[in-house]
Amino acid sequence: MTLKPTFRKLLAALLCLGAIGSLQATPATLIRAGDLKAEAFIDATNVTSLPADTALTVLESKGGWSRVRTADGKTGWVRLLNVRVAAAASPAGSTLAAIGGVVRTGTTKGAATTGVKGLSKEDIARSQPNPREVARLDTFRSKPAQINKFASARKLKARDVPEQNP
Amino acid sequence: MKKIILATALVVLASGCTEQLRRAGITDENINAVASVAGTLNKPDTTPAEEARIGHAAASMLLGAAPLVNDQEMMQYINQLGGWLARHTGRNDINWRFGVINSSNVNAFAAPDGYVFVTKGLLRELGNESELAGVVAHEMAHVIKRHYVIAMRKKDTSGAFANLAATSARSAGVKGADLAAEPLANLAQNMYSSGLDKGDEYDADRLGVIYATRAGYDPYGLPRVINLYASKAGSSGFELLFSTHPSPQDRLQQLDKVMGERFAAYEANSVIDNAAFKRIQTRAIKLADPKR
């Protein structure tokens, strides 16, 4: 099967996007010893046991779990709150985030801070009150029936969770 | 000696004799500092009507920096999500109003009297609806615990709260309200560019998880968002969020303490996402920033 050059270029671009996605993997540390699970649930098979302070790369998160890769190349799931992303993100991370901004919004982040309104410290300092926008909020208020519909469409089930003291 | 001067100054100030202090060689700066202490001590708690005015001033300031999105579907979506969460906070009586602000900066805000905002930039970054529910629930906790009213009262050195009380007492009309408007707007600018105390943020994280879980959402939505912030340290668009909140690592450490494995039991029957979220997110990605 031969691919037309334009299609091939497009495919290359898509693969490149995929690569950016996987490069967004984040360096992190396991803060307490725990099992590396083959799947994201408590009864899943153990891949291995990891000691506290194991260096990891976080690949993705789902529910209360994070999929990680160890330095020796093992991948699996650990509890989300047992993983702590490194405090100082690598410079590469911020560059990639900027690229992500270009890809996702079609504009550069630089453009987002010049000539447009925003919510930076400077934007707040130069803000002039806008009561008309505040009044506009009232027009979007949901009716109880709309809220019921929202919840039933998602099968959201209310649960009793006590508000324990910290 | 310093204490005696302060005490004397307080008494003299209370009697309205600032001129005598000036004549005694005490500078205006000192008088103002003492007045600020005296003001805090004497301020009675705000009434619901006053809180409504404070909230309005704060919301008006935020929306003056960047307006709401001009997108009915997005606005209705955030109000339905917030409306559902409100039923599980124990404070459905609050006059809740939710909005998406058209700004690429990643952030969320609350203001007294039930205002909750998320930015378009935040919607672009989140992974699913339970993460949004976690953020909105965190902001609702700030409203319920009156974090902003209490913090603004502490910060108020220009007498905004005193003006508010005076104009409320007179139940003055537009003219009275105007008198308090400018100091309140200034106070709001100061408040939202410096942020709340760390303790208030930890408290809102803890309650945000509880409210979202009660409402049927995945308890780990908010912790995942804080993880996202951790991975975005130093990125463009996150500056104000980082300068006004404790570090993501500290927030996770605090959440870890209060959540433990207590919330694992709720995971199985939780809602993580809905197709509507992706639709709203796509609209947020496409939406251009408003011109200045």
CSV table of C-alpha atoms in Angstrom, one decimal:
chain,number,residue,atom,x,y,z
A,1,MET,CA,0.0,0.0,0.0
A,2,THR,CA,1.4,3.4,-1.0
A,3,LEU,CA,0.4,6.6,0.7
A,4,LYS,CA,0.0,9.9,-1.0
A,5,PRO,CA,2.7,12.4,0.1
A,6,THR,CA,0.2,14.8,1.7
A,7,PHE,CA,-1.4,12.0,3.6
A,8,ARG,CA,2.0,10.8,4.7
A,9,LYS,CA,2.9,14.2,6.0
A,10,LEU,CA,-0.4,14.4,7.9
A,11,LEU,CA,0.3,11.0,9.4
A,12,ALA,CA,3.7,12.1,10.4
A,13,ALA,CA,2.2,15.2,12.1
A,14,LEU,CA,-0.3,13.1,13.9
A,15,LEU,CA,2.4,10.7,15.1
A,16,CYS,CA,4.4,13.7,16.3
A,17,LEU,CA,1.4,14.9,18.3
A,18,GLY,CA,1.2,11.5,19.9
A,19,ALA,CA,4.8,11.7,20.8
A,20,ILE,CA,4.2,15.1,22.5
A,21,GLY,CA,1.4,13.5,24.5
A,22,SER,CA,3.7,10.7,25.8
A,23,LEU,CA,6.5,13.2,26.4
A,24,GLN,CA,4.3,15.0,28.8
A,25,ALA,CA,5.0,12.1,31.2
A,26,THR,CA,5.9,13.6,34.5
A,27,PRO,CA,8.8,12.7,36.8
A,28,ALA,CA,7.6,11.8,40.3
A,29,THR,CA,8.3,9.9,43.5
A,30,LEU,CA,6.4,7.1,45.3
A,31,ILE,CA,6.0,8.6,48.8
A,32,ARG,CA,5.3,5.3,50.6
A,33,ALA,CA,5.9,1.6,49.8
A,34,GLY,CA,3.2,0.0,47.7
A,35,ASP,CA,2.3,-2.6,45.1
A,36,LEU,CA,2.6,-1.9,41.4
A,37,LYS,CA,-0.7,-3.3,40.0
A,38,ALA,CA,-1.3,-4.7,36.5
A,39,GLU,CA,-4.7,-2.8,36.4
A,40,ALA,CA,-6.3,0.1,38.2
A,41,PHE,CA,-8.1,-1.8,40.9
A,42,ILE,CA,-7.2,-3.1,44.3
A,43,ASP,CA,-7.6,-6.8,43.5
A,44,ALA,CA,-5.5,-6.6,40.3
A,45,THR,CA,-2.4,-8.8,40.0
A,46,ASN,CA,0.8,-7.4,41.5
A,47,VAL,CA,3.5,-6.6,39.0
A,48,THR,CA,6.0,-6.0,41.8
A,49,SER,CA,6.3,-4.3,45.2
A,50,LEU,CA,7.9,-0.9,45.2
A,51,PRO,CA,9.8,0.6,48.2
A,52,ALA,CA,9.2,4.2,49.4
A,53,ASP,CA,11.0,6.9,47.5
A,54,THR,CA,11.1,5.0,44.2
A,55,ALA,CA,11.6,7.3,41.3
A,56,LEU,CA,8.7,7.0,38.8
A,57,THR,CA,7.4,8.5,35.6
A,58,VAL,CA,3.6,9.2,35.7
A,59,LEU,CA,2.0,8.3,32.3
A,60,GLU,CA,-1.6,9.0,33.1
A,61,SER,CA,-4.2,9.0,35.9
A,62,LYS,CA,-7.6,7.4,36.2
A,63,GLY,CA,-9.9,7.7,39.2
A,64,GLY,CA,-7.8,7.1,42.3
A,65,TRP,CA,-4.9,5.5,40.3
A,66,SER,CA,-1.9,6.6,38.4
A,67,ARG,CA,-0.2,4.6,35.7
A,68,VAL,CA,3.6,4.8,36.2
A,69,ARG,CA,6.8,3.5,34.7
A,70,THR,CA,9.7,2.6,36.9
A,71,ALA,CA,13.4,3.3,36.1
A,72,ASP,CA,13.8,-0.4,35.1
A,73,GLY,CA,11.0,-0.1,32.6
A,74,LYS,CA,8.1,-1.8,34.5
A,75,THR,CA,4.7,-0.2,34.0
A,76,GLY,CA,1.6,-0.6,36.2
A,77,TRP,CA,-0.8,1.3,38.5
A,78,VAL,CA,-0.2,2.7,42.0
A,79,ARG,CA,-2.6,4.7,44.2
A,80,LEU,CA,-2.8,8.4,43.0
A,81,LEU,CA,-2.1,9.9,46.5
A,82,ASN,CA,1.0,7.7,46.9
A,83,VAL,CA,2.7,9.5,44.0
A,84,ARG,CA,4.1,13.0,44.3
A,85,VAL,CA,5.1,14.9,41.2
A,86,ALA,CA,8.5,16.5,41.5
A,87,ALA,CA,8.3,20.0,42.9
A,88,ALA,CA,10.3,21.7,40.2
A,89,ALA,CA,9.0,20.7,36.8
A,90,SER,CA,11.6,20.3,34.2
A,91,PRO,CA,12.0,23.2,31.7
A,92,ALA,CA,11.1,20.8,29.0
A,93,GLY,CA,7.7,20.4,30.7
A,94,SER,CA,6.9,24.1,30.3
A,95,THR,CA,8.1,24.2,26.8
A,96,LEU,CA,5.9,21.3,25.9
A,97,ALA,CA,3.0,22.9,27.7
A,98,ALA,CA,3.6,26.0,25.5
A,99,ILE,CA,3.6,23.8,22.4
A,100,GLY,CA,0.4,22.1,23.8
A,101,GLY,CA,-1.1,25.6,23.9
A,102,VAL,CA,-0.3,26.2,20.3
A,103,VAL,CA,-1.7,22.8,19.2
A,104,ARG,CA,-4.8,23.1,21.2
A,105,THR,CA,-5.8,26.7,20.7
A,106,GLY,CA,-4.3,27.5,17.4
A,107,THR,CA,-2.8,30.6,18.9
A,108,THR,CA,0.5,31.2,20.7
A,109,LYS,CA,0.4,31.7,24.5
A,110,GLY,CA,2.3,34.9,23.9
A,111,ALA,CA,-0.6,36.3,22.0
A,112,ALA,CA,-2.8,35.4,24.8
A,113,THR,CA,-1.1,38.0,27.1
A,114,THR,CA,-0.9,40.9,24.7
A,115,GLY,CA,-3.9,42.9,23.5
A,116,VAL,CA,-6.5,40.6,25.0
A,117,LYS,CA,-8.3,40.5,28.4
A,118,GLY,CA,-7.4,37.9,30.9
A,119,LEU,CA,-7.0,37.2,34.6
A,120,SER,CA,-3.4,37.8,35.3
A,121,LYS,CA,-2.3,40.0,38.3
A,122,GLU,CA,-2.0,42.9,35.8
A,123,ASP,CA,-5.4,42.3,34.4
A,124,ILE,CA,-6.9,42.4,37.9
A,125,ALA,CA,-4.9,45.6,38.7
A,126,ARG,CA,-6.4,47.4,35.7
A,127,SER,CA,-9.9,46.0,36.1
A,128,GLN,CA,-12.9,48.3,35.9
A,129,PRO,CA,-16.0,47.0,37.6
A,130,ASN,CA,-18.4,45.4,35.2
A,131,PRO,CA,-21.9,45.1,36.9
A,132,ARG,CA,-23.6,44.3,33.7
A,133,GLU,CA,-21.8,41.0,33.4
A,134,VAL,CA,-22.7,40.3,37.0
A,135,ALA,CA,-26.4,40.9,36.2
A,136,ARG,CA,-26.0,38.5,33.1
A,137,LEU,CA,-25.2,35.6,35.5
A,138,ASP,CA,-28.9,35.6,36.7
A,139,THR,CA,-30.1,34.8,33.2
A,140,PHE,CA,-28.3,31.4,33.3
A,141,ARG,CA,-29.6,30.2,36.6
A,142,SER,CA,-30.8,26.6,36.3
A,143,LYS,CA,-34.3,25.5,37.2
A,144,PRO,CA,-34.6,22.5,39.6
A,145,ALA,CA,-36.0,20.4,36.7
A,146,GLN,CA,-32.9,21.1,34.6
A,147,ILE,CA,-30.7,20.1,37.4
A,148,ASN,CA,-32.6,16.8,37.9
A,149,LYS,CA,-32.2,16.1,34.2
A,150,PHE,CA,-28.5,16.8,34.4
A,151,ALA,CA,-28.0,14.3,37.3
A,152,SER,CA,-30.2,11.6,35.8
A,153,ALA,CA,-28.5,11.8,32.4
A,154,ARG,CA,-25.3,10.9,34.2
A,155,LYS,CA,-26.8,8.5,36.7
A,156,LEU,CA,-25.3,10.6,39.5
A,157,LYS,CA,-26.2,9.0,42.8
A,158,ALA,CA,-26.1,11.1,46.0
A,159,ARG,CA,-24.2,9.6,48.8
A,160,ASP,CA,-23.8,10.2,52.5
A,161,VAL,CA,-20.2,11.4,53.2
A,162,PRO,CA,-19.7,12.7,56.7
A,163,GLU,CA,-17.8,16.0,57.1
A,164,GLN,CA,-15.1,14.8,59.5
A,165,ASN,CA,-12.8,17.3,61.1
A,166,PRO,CA,-9.4,17.6,59.6
B,1,MET,CA,6.1,51.9,76.5
B,2,LYS,CA,5.1,51.1,72.9
B,3,LYS,CA,2.0,49.3,74.3
B,4,ILE,CA,1.0,52.3,76.3
B,5,ILE,CA,1.3,54.6,73.3
B,6,LEU,CA,-0.8,52.1,71.3
B,7,ALA,CA,-3.4,51.8,74.0
B,8,THR,CA,-3.6,55.6,74.4
B,9,ALA,CA,-3.8,56.1,70.6
B,10,LEU,CA,-6.6,53.6,70.4
B,11,VAL,CA,-8.6,55.4,73.1
B,12,VAL,CA,-7.9,58.8,71.5
B,13,LEU,CA,-8.8,57.4,68.0
B,14,ALA,CA,-12.0,55.9,69.3
B,15,SER,CA,-13.0,59.3,70.6
B,16,GLY,CA,-12.2,60.7,67.2
B,17,CYS,CA,-9.4,63.0,68.3
B,18,THR,CA,-6.8,62.3,65.6
B,19,GLU,CA,-5.8,66.0,65.6
B,20,GLN,CA,-4.5,65.6,69.2
B,21,LEU,CA,-2.3,62.7,68.2
B,22,ARG,CA,-0.8,64.7,65.3
B,23,ARG,CA,-0.1,67.5,67.7
B,24,ALA,CA,1.6,65.0,70.0
B,25,GLY,CA,4.0,64.3,67.1
B,26,ILE,CA,2.6,60.9,66.0
B,27,THR,CA,2.8,60.6,62.2
B,28,ASP,CA,-0.2,60.0,60.0
B,29,GLU,CA,1.3,56.6,59.1
B,30,ASN,CA,1.1,55.5,62.7
B,31,ILE,CA,-2.4,56.9,63.1
B,32,ASN,CA,-3.5,54.9,60.1
B,33,ALA,CA,-1.9,51.7,61.4
B,34,VAL,CA,-3.6,52.1,64.8
B,35,ALA,CA,-6.9,53.0,63.1
B,36,SER,CA,-6.6,49.8,61.1
B,37,VAL,CA,-6.2,47.7,64.3
B,38,ALA,CA,-9.0,49.6,66.0
B,39,GLY,CA,-11.2,49.1,63.0
B,40,THR,CA,-10.6,45.3,63.1
B,41,LEU,CA,-11.4,45.2,66.7
B,42,ASN,CA,-14.6,47.2,66.5
B,43,LYS,CA,-16.0,45.8,63.2
B,44,PRO,CA,-19.2,43.9,63.9
B,45,ASP,CA,-19.8,40.9,61.7
B,46,THR,CA,-21.2,41.6,58.3
B,47,THR,CA,-24.9,41.2,57.6
B,48,PRO,CA,-26.1,39.0,54.7
B,49,ALA,CA,-27.1,42.2,52.8
B,50,GLU,CA,-23.5,43.5,53.3
B,51,GLU,CA,-22.0,40.2,52.1
B,52,ALA,CA,-24.2,40.4,49.0
B,53,ARG,CA,-22.6,43.8,48.3
B,54,ILE,CA,-19.1,42.6,48.9
B,55,GLY,CA,-19.7,39.6,46.7
B,56,HIS,CA,-21.2,41.8,44.0
B,57,ALA,CA,-18.2,44.1,44.1
B,58,ALA,CA,-15.7,41.2,43.9
B,59,ALA,CA,-17.6,39.5,41.0
B,60,SER,CA,-17.9,42.9,39.2
B,61,MET,CA,-14.1,43.4,39.6
B,62,LEU,CA,-13.3,39.8,38.3
B,63,LEU,CA,-15.7,40.2,35.3
B,64,GLY,CA,-14.2,43.7,34.7
B,65,ALA,CA,-10.8,42.0,34.2
B,66,ALA,CA,-12.3,39.5,31.7
B,67,PRO,CA,-16.0,39.0,30.8
B,68,LEU,CA,-18.1,35.8,30.8
B,69,VAL,CA,-18.0,33.6,27.8
B,70,ASN,CA,-20.6,34.5,25.2
B,71,ASP,CA,-21.8,30.9,25.0
B,72,GLN,CA,-25.2,29.9,26.4
B,73,GLU,CA,-24.5,26.2,26.3
B,74,MET,CA,-21.3,26.6,28.4
B,75,MET,CA,-23.0,28.8,30.9
B,76,GLN,CA,-26.0,26.5,31.3
B,77,TYR,CA,-23.7,23.5,31.7
B,78,ILE,CA,-21.7,25.1,34.5
B,79,ASN,CA,-24.9,26.2,36.3
B,80,GLN,CA,-26.4,22.8,36.1
B,81,LEU,CA,-23.3,21.1,37.4
B,82,GLY,CA,-23.0,23.7,40.2
B,83,GLY,CA,-26.7,23.5,40.9
B,84,TRP,CA,-26.4,19.7,41.4
B,85,LEU,CA,-23.3,20.1,43.7
B,86,ALA,CA,-25.1,22.8,45.7
B,87,ARG,CA,-27.7,20.3,46.8
B,88,HIS,CA,-25.0,18.2,48.4
B,89,THR,CA,-23.2,21.0,50.3
B,90,GLY,CA,-26.0,21.4,52.9
B,91,ARG,CA,-26.2,25.1,51.8
B,92,ASN,CA,-28.7,25.0,48.9
B,93,ASP,CA,-30.2,28.2,50.4
B,94,ILE,CA,-27.2,30.2,49.1
B,95,ASN,CA,-27.9,32.4,46.0
B,96,TRP,CA,-25.5,30.3,43.9
B,97,ARG,CA,-24.4,31.8,40.5
B,98,PHE,CA,-21.9,30.1,38.3
B,99,GLY,CA,-20.0,31.4,35.3
B,100,VAL,CA,-17.2,30.6,32.8
B,101,ILE,CA,-14.9,33.5,32.4
B,102,ASN,CA,-13.5,34.1,28.9
B,103,SER,CA,-9.8,34.1,29.9
B,104,SER,CA,-7.0,31.7,28.8
B,105,ASN,CA,-5.5,32.0,32.3
B,106,VAL,CA,-6.0,28.8,34.2
B,107,ASN,CA,-7.9,29.5,37.4
B,108,ALA,CA,-11.1,29.4,39.4
B,109,PHE,CA,-12.6,31.9,41.8
B,110,ALA,CA,-15.3,32.3,44.4
B,111,ALA,CA,-16.8,35.5,45.8
B,112,PRO,CA,-19.1,36.0,48.8
B,113,ASP,CA,-22.9,35.4,48.4
B,114,GLY,CA,-22.6,32.4,46.0
B,115,TYR,CA,-20.5,33.5,43.1
B,116,VAL,CA,-18.3,30.7,41.5
B,117,PHE,CA,-16.2,31.1,38.4
B,118,VAL,CA,-14.0,28.9,36.4
B,119,THR,CA,-11.9,30.2,33.4
B,120,LYS,CA,-12.1,28.9,29.9
B,121,GLY,CA,-8.3,28.2,30.3
B,122,LEU,CA,-9.1,25.7,33.1
B,123,LEU,CA,-11.8,24.0,31.1
B,124,ARG,CA,-9.2,23.4,28.3
B,125,GLU,CA,-6.8,21.7,30.7
B,126,LEU,CA,-9.1,19.4,32.7
B,127,GLY,CA,-9.4,15.7,31.9
B,128,ASN,CA,-13.0,15.0,32.6
B,129,GLU,CA,-16.2,16.2,34.4
B,130,SER,CA,-15.3,14.8,37.8
B,131,GLU,CA,-12.2,17.1,37.8
B,132,LEU,CA,-14.4,20.1,37.0
B,133,ALA,CA,-16.8,19.1,39.8
B,134,GLY,CA,-13.9,18.9,42.2
B,135,VAL,CA,-12.7,22.4,41.3
B,136,VAL,CA,-16.3,23.9,41.5
B,137,ALA,CA,-16.9,22.2,44.8
B,138,HIS,CA,-13.6,23.6,46.2
B,139,GLU,CA,-14.8,27.1,45.3
B,140,MET,CA,-18.2,26.5,46.8
B,141,ALA,CA,-16.4,25.6,50.1
B,142,HIS,CA,-14.8,29.0,50.1
B,143,VAL,CA,-18.2,30.6,49.8
B,144,ILE,CA,-19.8,28.4,52.5
B,145,LYS,CA,-16.9,28.9,54.9
B,146,ARG,CA,-17.0,32.7,54.2
B,147,HIS,CA,-13.2,32.7,53.6
B,148,TYR,CA,-13.2,35.8,51.4
B,149,VAL,CA,-15.4,37.9,53.7
B,150,ILE,CA,-13.2,37.1,56.6
B,151,ALA,CA,-10.0,37.6,54.7
B,152,MET,CA,-11.2,40.9,53.2
B,153,ARG,CA,-12.2,42.2,56.6
B,154,LYS,CA,-8.6,41.5,57.8
B,155,LYS,CA,-7.1,43.2,54.8
B,156,ASP,CA,-9.4,46.2,54.9
B,157,THR,CA,-7.3,49.2,55.9
B,158,SER,CA,-9.2,51.8,53.9
B,159,GLY,CA,-12.5,51.5,55.8
B,160,ALA,CA,-14.4,49.7,53.0
B,161,PHE,CA,-16.2,47.6,55.6
B,162,ALA,CA,-16.9,50.6,57.8
B,163,ASN,CA,-18.4,52.5,54.8
B,164,LEU,CA,-20.4,49.5,54.0
B,165,ALA,CA,-21.9,49.3,57.5
B,166,ALA,CA,-22.5,53.1,57.5
B,167,THR,CA,-24.4,53.0,54.2
B,168,SER,CA,-26.3,49.9,55.2
B,169,ALA,CA,-27.3,51.4,58.5
B,170,ARG,CA,-28.7,54.4,56.6
B,171,SER,CA,-30.3,52.0,54.2
B,172,ALA,CA,-29.2,54.6,51.8
B,173,GLY,CA,-30.1,54.3,48.1
B,174,VAL,CA,-27.8,54.4,45.2
B,175,LYS,CA,-25.8,57.3,46.6
B,176,GLY,CA,-25.0,55.4,49.8
B,177,ALA,CA,-24.0,52.3,47.9
B,178,ASP,CA,-21.6,54.3,45.7
B,179,LEU,CA,-19.7,55.6,48.7
B,180,ALA,CA,-18.6,52.0,49.5
B,181,ALA,CA,-18.1,50.8,45.9
B,182,GLU,CA,-14.6,52.1,45.2
B,183,PRO,CA,-12.9,51.0,48.5
B,184,LEU,CA,-14.6,47.6,48.0
B,185,ALA,CA,-13.4,47.3,44.4
B,186,ASN,CA,-9.8,48.2,45.6
B,187,LEU,CA,-10.1,45.7,48.4
B,188,ALA,CA,-11.2,43.0,45.9
B,189,GLN,CA,-8.3,43.7,43.6
B,190,ASN,CA,-5.9,43.4,46.5
B,191,MET,CA,-7.6,40.2,47.7
B,192,TYR,CA,-7.7,38.3,44.4
B,193,SER,CA,-4.2,39.1,43.5
B,194,SER,CA,-2.8,38.0,46.8
B,195,GLY,CA,-5.0,35.1,47.6
B,196,LEU,CA,-6.3,33.4,50.8
B,197,ASP,CA,-4.4,31.9,53.6
B,198,LYS,CA,-3.0,28.4,53.1
B,199,GLY,CA,-5.3,27.0,55.7
B,200,ASP,CA,-8.4,28.2,53.8
B,201,GLU,CA,-7.2,26.5,50.7
B,202,TYR,CA,-6.5,23.2,52.5
B,203,ASP,CA,-10.0,23.5,54.1
B,204,ALA,CA,-11.6,24.1,50.6
B,205,ASP,CA,-9.7,21.1,49.2
B,206,ARG,CA,-11.0,18.8,51.9
B,207,LEU,CA,-14.6,20.0,51.6
B,208,GLY,CA,-14.4,20.1,47.8
B,209,VAL,CA,-13.7,16.3,47.8
B,210,ILE,CA,-16.5,15.7,50.2
B,211,TYR,CA,-19.1,17.7,48.3
B,212,ALA,CA,-18.1,16.2,44.9
B,213,THR,CA,-18.2,12.6,46.4
B,214,ARG,CA,-21.6,13.3,48.0
B,215,ALA,CA,-22.9,14.4,44.6
B,216,GLY,CA,-21.9,11.1,43.1
B,217,TYR,CA,-18.6,12.2,41.4
B,218,ASP,CA,-15.3,10.4,41.6
B,219,PRO,CA,-13.6,11.6,44.8
B,220,TYR,CA,-10.2,11.8,43.1
B,221,GLY,CA,-11.3,14.5,40.6
B,222,LEU,CA,-9.8,17.3,42.7
B,223,PRO,CA,-6.6,15.5,43.6
B,224,ARG,CA,-6.0,14.8,39.9
B,225,VAL,CA,-6.4,18.5,39.1
B,226,ILE,CA,-3.9,19.4,41.8
B,227,ASN,CA,-1.6,16.7,40.2
B,228,LEU,CA,-2.1,18.5,36.9
B,229,TYR,CA,-1.1,21.8,38.4
B,230,ALA,CA,2.1,20.1,39.8
B,231,SER,CA,3.0,19.0,36.3
B,232,LYS,CA,2.4,22.5,35.0
B,233,ALA,CA,4.6,24.5,37.4
B,234,GLY,CA,6.2,27.4,35.5
B,235,SER,CA,3.9,27.1,32.6
B,236,SER,CA,2.4,30.2,30.9
B,237,GLY,CA,-1.2,30.9,32.1
B,238,PHE,CA,-0.7,29.3,35.6
B,239,GLU,CA,1.1,32.3,37.2
B,240,LEU,CA,-1.7,33.7,39.3
B,241,LEU,CA,-2.9,30.3,40.3
B,242,PHE,CA,0.5,29.4,41.6
B,243,SER,CA,1.2,32.7,43.4
B,244,THR,CA,-2.2,32.6,45.2
B,245,HIS,CA,-2.2,29.0,46.3
B,246,PRO,CA,0.0,26.7,48.4
B,247,SER,CA,2.2,24.5,46.3
B,248,PRO,CA,0.4,21.5,44.7
B,249,GLN,CA,2.7,19.2,46.6
B,250,ASP,CA,1.6,20.7,49.9
B,251,ARG,CA,-2.0,20.5,48.9
B,252,LEU,CA,-1.7,16.8,48.0
B,253,GLN,CA,0.1,16.1,51.3
B,254,GLN,CA,-2.8,17.7,53.2
B,255,LEU,CA,-5.4,15.9,51.1
B,256,ASP,CA,-3.6,12.6,51.6
B,257,LYS,CA,-3.9,13.1,55.4
B,258,VAL,CA,-7.6,13.7,55.3
B,259,MET,CA,-8.6,11.3,52.5
B,260,GLY,CA,-6.3,8.3,53.3
B,261,GLU,CA,-8.1,5.3,51.8
B,262,ARG,CA,-11.4,6.5,53.3
B,263,PHE,CA,-12.7,7.5,49.9
B,264,ALA,CA,-11.6,4.3,48.0
B,265,ALA,CA,-15.0,2.8,48.9
B,266,TYR,CA,-16.9,5.4,46.9
B,267,GLU,CA,-14.8,4.9,43.7
B,268,ALA,CA,-16.8,2.0,42.2
B,269,ASN,CA,-20.1,3.8,41.9
B,270,SER,CA,-18.7,7.2,40.9
B,271,VAL,CA,-19.2,9.2,37.8
B,272,ILE,CA,-15.9,10.2,36.2
B,273,ASP,CA,-17.0,11.8,32.9
B,274,ASN,CA,-19.8,12.6,30.5
B,275,ALA,CA,-19.9,13.3,26.8
B,276,ALA,CA,-21.2,16.8,27.5
B,277,PHE,CA,-17.9,17.7,29.2
B,278,LYS,CA,-15.9,17.0,26.0
B,279,ARG,CA,-18.4,19.0,24.0
B,280,ILE,CA,-18.0,22.0,26.4
B,281,GLN,CA,-14.2,21.6,26.4
B,282,THR,CA,-14.1,21.7,22.6
B,283,ARG,CA,-16.1,24.9,22.6
B,284,ALA,CA,-13.7,26.3,25.2
B,285,ILE,CA,-10.7,25.4,23.1
B,286,LYS,CA,-12.2,27.1,20.0
B,287,LEU,CA,-13.3,30.3,21.8
B,288,ALA,CA,-11.0,33.3,21.2
B,289,ASP,CA,-9.9,35.7,23.9
B,290,PRO,CA,-11.8,39.0,24.2
B,291,LYS,CA,-9.9,42.0,22.9
B,292,ARG,CA,-8.8,44.7,25.3
